[in-house]
Amino acid sequence: QGQLVESGGGLVQAGGSLRLSCKGSRMILSTFTGGNWAWYRQAPGKQRELVASIISGGTSDYLDSVRGRFTISRENTKRMVHLQMNSLIVEDTGVYYCNFRMESINADYWGQGTQVTVSS
C-alpha cells in the first residue's frame, strides 16, 4: 500500500497555474480516507517544508505564503490527492513531494517528487 505516484509538475511562467496529483494506487478506500495527506516542497539549498495538508476529517491547512493561492483536495474514488496551484511565483519553485501518514498502521509514505519550476 505504500506506493505513491506523483504527476503534474513542469515549467510555468509566473502568474500561471499547475495541478499536481498523487495516486495511492494500492490503497484500499478505508486507508486512503483514514490517513492524513500532505504536500511538501524542497527548493534548492533549502529544507523541505510543509506546503499543504488535509487530515482524515477533511480539514485542510496551508503554509502562509501559499494560502489563498493553493488548494489541496482528495478524490476518494480514484485514490488521488491534488494540489491546485494558482498565481504561481518564482519562490514556489522546487521539488514537490506527496506524503501520506496513518499512525494506526505505522504508515509514512512518500512520492518520488515532481519538479515545479516557475520562471519570471
PDB file of C-alpha atoms in Angstrom:
ATOM      1  CA  GLN A   1       0.000   0.000   0.000  1.00  0.00           C
ATOM      2  CA  GLY A   2       2.984   2.310   0.207  1.00  0.00           C
ATOM      3  CA  GLN A   3       3.341   3.315  -3.407  1.00  0.00           C
ATOM      4  CA  LEU A   4       2.526   6.933  -4.179  1.00  0.00           C
ATOM      5  CA  VAL A   5       2.875   8.139  -7.757  1.00  0.00           C
ATOM      6  CA  GLU A   6       3.001  11.848  -8.498  1.00  0.00           C
ATOM      7  CA  SER A   7       2.328  13.729 -11.684  1.00  0.00           C
ATOM      8  CA  GLY A   8       1.698  17.227 -12.946  1.00  0.00           C
ATOM      9  CA  GLY A   9       4.907  19.147 -12.408  1.00  0.00           C
ATOM     10  CA  GLY A  10       6.528  21.260 -15.069  1.00  0.00           C
ATOM     11  CA  LEU A  11       7.691  24.680 -16.155  1.00  0.00           C
ATOM     12  CA  VAL A  12       5.302  27.612 -15.945  1.00  0.00           C
ATOM     13  CA  GLN A  13       5.577  31.377 -16.081  1.00  0.00           C
ATOM     14  CA  ALA A  14       4.918  33.468 -13.022  1.00  0.00           C
ATOM     15  CA  GLY A  15       1.210  34.032 -12.624  1.00  0.00           C
ATOM     16  CA  GLY A  16       0.358  30.694 -14.174  1.00  0.00           C
ATOM     17  CA  SER A  17      -1.187  27.560 -12.708  1.00  0.00           C
ATOM     18  CA  LEU A  18      -0.319  23.897 -12.274  1.00  0.00           C
ATOM     19  CA  ARG A  19      -2.143  20.982 -10.722  1.00  0.00           C
ATOM     20  CA  LEU A  20      -0.152  18.258  -9.031  1.00  0.00           C
ATOM     21  CA  SER A  21      -1.660  14.838  -8.468  1.00  0.00           C
ATOM     22  CA  CYS A  22      -0.688  11.949  -6.228  1.00  0.00           C
ATOM     23  CA  LYS A  23      -2.180   8.494  -6.599  1.00  0.00           C
ATOM     24  CA  GLY A  24      -2.247   5.903  -3.877  1.00  0.00           C
ATOM     25  CA  SER A  25      -2.801   3.138  -6.377  1.00  0.00           C
ATOM     26  CA  ARG A  26      -2.571   0.219  -3.986  1.00  0.00           C
ATOM     27  CA  MET A  27      -4.593   1.692  -1.162  1.00  0.00           C
ATOM     28  CA  ILE A  28      -7.909   0.410  -0.043  1.00  0.00           C
ATOM     29  CA  LEU A  29     -10.506   3.130   0.416  1.00  0.00           C
ATOM     30  CA  SER A  30     -10.560   2.985   4.207  1.00  0.00           C
ATOM     31  CA  THR A  31      -6.824   3.574   4.351  1.00  0.00           C
ATOM     32  CA  PHE A  32      -6.912   6.342   1.771  1.00  0.00           C
ATOM     33  CA  THR A  33      -9.599   8.282   3.639  1.00  0.00           C
ATOM     34  CA  GLY A  34      -8.409   7.365   7.115  1.00  0.00           C
ATOM     35  CA  GLY A  35      -4.985   8.933   6.940  1.00  0.00           C
ATOM     36  CA  ASN A  36      -3.557  12.402   6.612  1.00  0.00           C
ATOM     37  CA  TRP A  37      -2.244  13.719   3.305  1.00  0.00           C
ATOM     38  CA  ALA A  38       0.214  16.484   2.675  1.00  0.00           C
ATOM     39  CA  TRP A  39       2.332  18.161   0.037  1.00  0.00           C
ATOM     40  CA  TYR A  40       5.858  19.240   0.856  1.00  0.00           C
ATOM     41  CA  ARG A  41       8.367  21.079  -1.284  1.00  0.00           C
ATOM     42  CA  GLN A  42      12.097  21.481  -1.293  1.00  0.00           C
ATOM     43  CA  ALA A  43      13.800  24.370  -3.026  1.00  0.00           C
ATOM     44  CA  PRO A  44      17.482  24.184  -3.978  1.00  0.00           C
ATOM     45  CA  GLY A  45      19.652  24.685  -0.913  1.00  0.00           C
ATOM     46  CA  LYS A  46      16.683  24.792   1.436  1.00  0.00           C
ATOM     47  CA  GLN A  47      14.998  22.403   3.823  1.00  0.00           C
ATOM     48  CA  ARG A  48      11.862  20.555   2.886  1.00  0.00           C
ATOM     49  CA  GLU A  49       8.777  22.473   4.033  1.00  0.00           C
ATOM     50  CA  LEU A  50       5.134  21.598   4.501  1.00  0.00           C
ATOM     51  CA  VAL A  51       3.011  23.372   1.906  1.00  0.00           C
ATOM     52  CA  ALA A  52      -0.488  21.983   2.422  1.00  0.00           C
ATOM     53  CA  SER A  53      -2.205  19.241   4.355  1.00  0.00           C
ATOM     54  CA  ILE A  54      -5.609  17.609   4.607  1.00  0.00           C
ATOM     55  CA  ILE A  55      -6.497  15.373   7.506  1.00  0.00           C
ATOM     56  CA  SER A  56      -8.835  12.394   7.520  1.00  0.00           C
ATOM     57  CA  GLY A  57     -11.773  14.527   8.584  1.00  0.00           C
ATOM     58  CA  GLY A  58     -11.263  16.823   5.614  1.00  0.00           C
ATOM     59  CA  THR A  59      -9.822  19.893   7.306  1.00  0.00           C
ATOM     60  CA  SER A  60      -7.031  21.489   5.319  1.00  0.00           C
ATOM     61  CA  ASP A  61      -4.219  23.836   6.236  1.00  0.00           C
ATOM     62  CA  TYR A  62      -1.614  25.781   4.287  1.00  0.00           C
ATOM     63  CA  LEU A  63       1.753  27.427   4.510  1.00  0.00           C
ATOM     64  CA  ASP A  64       1.112  31.137   4.938  1.00  0.00           C
ATOM     65  CA  SER A  65       2.881  32.048   1.710  1.00  0.00           C
ATOM     66  CA  VAL A  66       0.588  29.832  -0.392  1.00  0.00           C
ATOM     67  CA  ARG A  67      -2.694  30.379   1.429  1.00  0.00           C
ATOM     68  CA  GLY A  68      -5.303  31.666  -0.972  1.00  0.00           C
ATOM     69  CA  ARG A  69      -3.308  30.502  -3.997  1.00  0.00           C
ATOM     70  CA  PHE A  70      -3.041  26.741  -3.437  1.00  0.00           C
ATOM     71  CA  THR A  71      -5.816  24.233  -2.764  1.00  0.00           C
ATOM     72  CA  ILE A  72      -5.393  20.653  -1.596  1.00  0.00           C
ATOM     73  CA  SER A  73      -8.170  18.171  -2.291  1.00  0.00           C
ATOM     74  CA  ARG A  74      -8.910  14.457  -2.247  1.00  0.00           C
ATOM     75  CA  GLU A  75     -10.641  12.392  -4.892  1.00  0.00           C
ATOM     76  CA  ASN A  76     -11.549   9.311  -2.915  1.00  0.00           C
ATOM     77  CA  THR A  77     -12.953   7.089  -5.645  1.00  0.00           C
ATOM     78  CA  LYS A  78      -9.755   7.498  -7.677  1.00  0.00           C
ATOM     79  CA  ARG A  79      -7.454   7.316  -4.648  1.00  0.00           C
ATOM     80  CA  MET A  80      -5.939  10.653  -5.669  1.00  0.00           C
ATOM     81  CA  VAL A  81      -4.872  13.802  -3.878  1.00  0.00           C
ATOM     82  CA  HIS A  82      -4.405  17.041  -5.802  1.00  0.00           C
ATOM     83  CA  LEU A  83      -2.644  20.317  -5.238  1.00  0.00           C
ATOM     84  CA  GLN A  84      -4.055  23.100  -7.375  1.00  0.00           C
ATOM     85  CA  MET A  85      -1.517  25.908  -7.573  1.00  0.00           C
ATOM     86  CA  ASN A  86      -2.604  29.279  -8.917  1.00  0.00           C
ATOM     87  CA  SER A  87      -0.852  32.642  -9.219  1.00  0.00           C
ATOM     88  CA  LEU A  88       2.495  30.918  -9.072  1.00  0.00           C
ATOM     89  CA  ILE A  89       5.562  32.936  -8.155  1.00  0.00           C
ATOM     90  CA  VAL A  90       9.254  32.227  -8.653  1.00  0.00           C
ATOM     91  CA  GLU A  91       9.588  31.344  -4.980  1.00  0.00           C
ATOM     92  CA  ASP A  92       7.238  28.375  -5.500  1.00  0.00           C
ATOM     93  CA  THR A  93       9.965  26.629  -7.482  1.00  0.00           C
ATOM     94  CA  GLY A  94      11.094  23.318  -6.046  1.00  0.00           C
ATOM     95  CA  VAL A  95      10.549  19.592  -5.940  1.00  0.00           C
ATOM     96  CA  TYR A  96       7.110  18.789  -4.594  1.00  0.00           C
ATOM     97  CA  TYR A  97       6.507  15.599  -2.624  1.00  0.00           C
ATOM     98  CA  CYS A  98       3.284  13.892  -1.714  1.00  0.00           C
ATOM     99  CA  ASN A  99       3.072  12.340   1.761  1.00  0.00           C
ATOM    100  CA  PHE A 100       0.620  10.004   3.477  1.00  0.00           C
ATOM    101  CA  ARG A 101       0.621   9.244   7.200  1.00  0.00           C
ATOM    102  CA  MET A 102      -1.598   6.991   9.251  1.00  0.00           C
ATOM    103  CA  GLU A 103      -0.420   6.243  12.762  1.00  0.00           C
ATOM    104  CA  SER A 104      -2.672   3.218  13.310  1.00  0.00           C
ATOM    105  CA  ILE A 105      -0.904   1.250  10.569  1.00  0.00           C
ATOM    106  CA  ASN A 106       2.514   2.816  11.076  1.00  0.00           C
ATOM    107  CA  ALA A 107       2.373   4.363   7.625  1.00  0.00           C
ATOM    108  CA  ASP A 108       4.581   7.205   6.415  1.00  0.00           C
ATOM    109  CA  TYR A 109       4.708   7.060   2.627  1.00  0.00           C
ATOM    110  CA  TRP A 110       6.353   9.455   0.179  1.00  0.00           C
ATOM    111  CA  GLY A 111       6.035  10.033  -3.509  1.00  0.00           C
ATOM    112  CA  GLN A 112       9.053  10.235  -5.784  1.00  0.00           C
ATOM    113  CA  GLY A 113       8.833  14.015  -6.146  1.00  0.00           C
ATOM    114  CA  THR A 114       7.880  16.174  -9.088  1.00  0.00           C
ATOM    115  CA  GLN A 115       9.715  19.295 -10.237  1.00  0.00           C
ATOM    116  CA  VAL A 116       7.905  22.614 -10.389  1.00  0.00           C
ATOM    117  CA  THR A 117       9.773  25.492 -11.992  1.00  0.00           C
ATOM    118  CA  VAL A 118       8.299  28.977 -12.128  1.00  0.00           C
ATOM    119  CA  SER A 119      10.040  31.419 -14.430  1.00  0.00           C
ATOM    120  CA  SER A 120       9.891  35.188 -14.149  1.00  0.00           C
TER     121      SER A 120
END
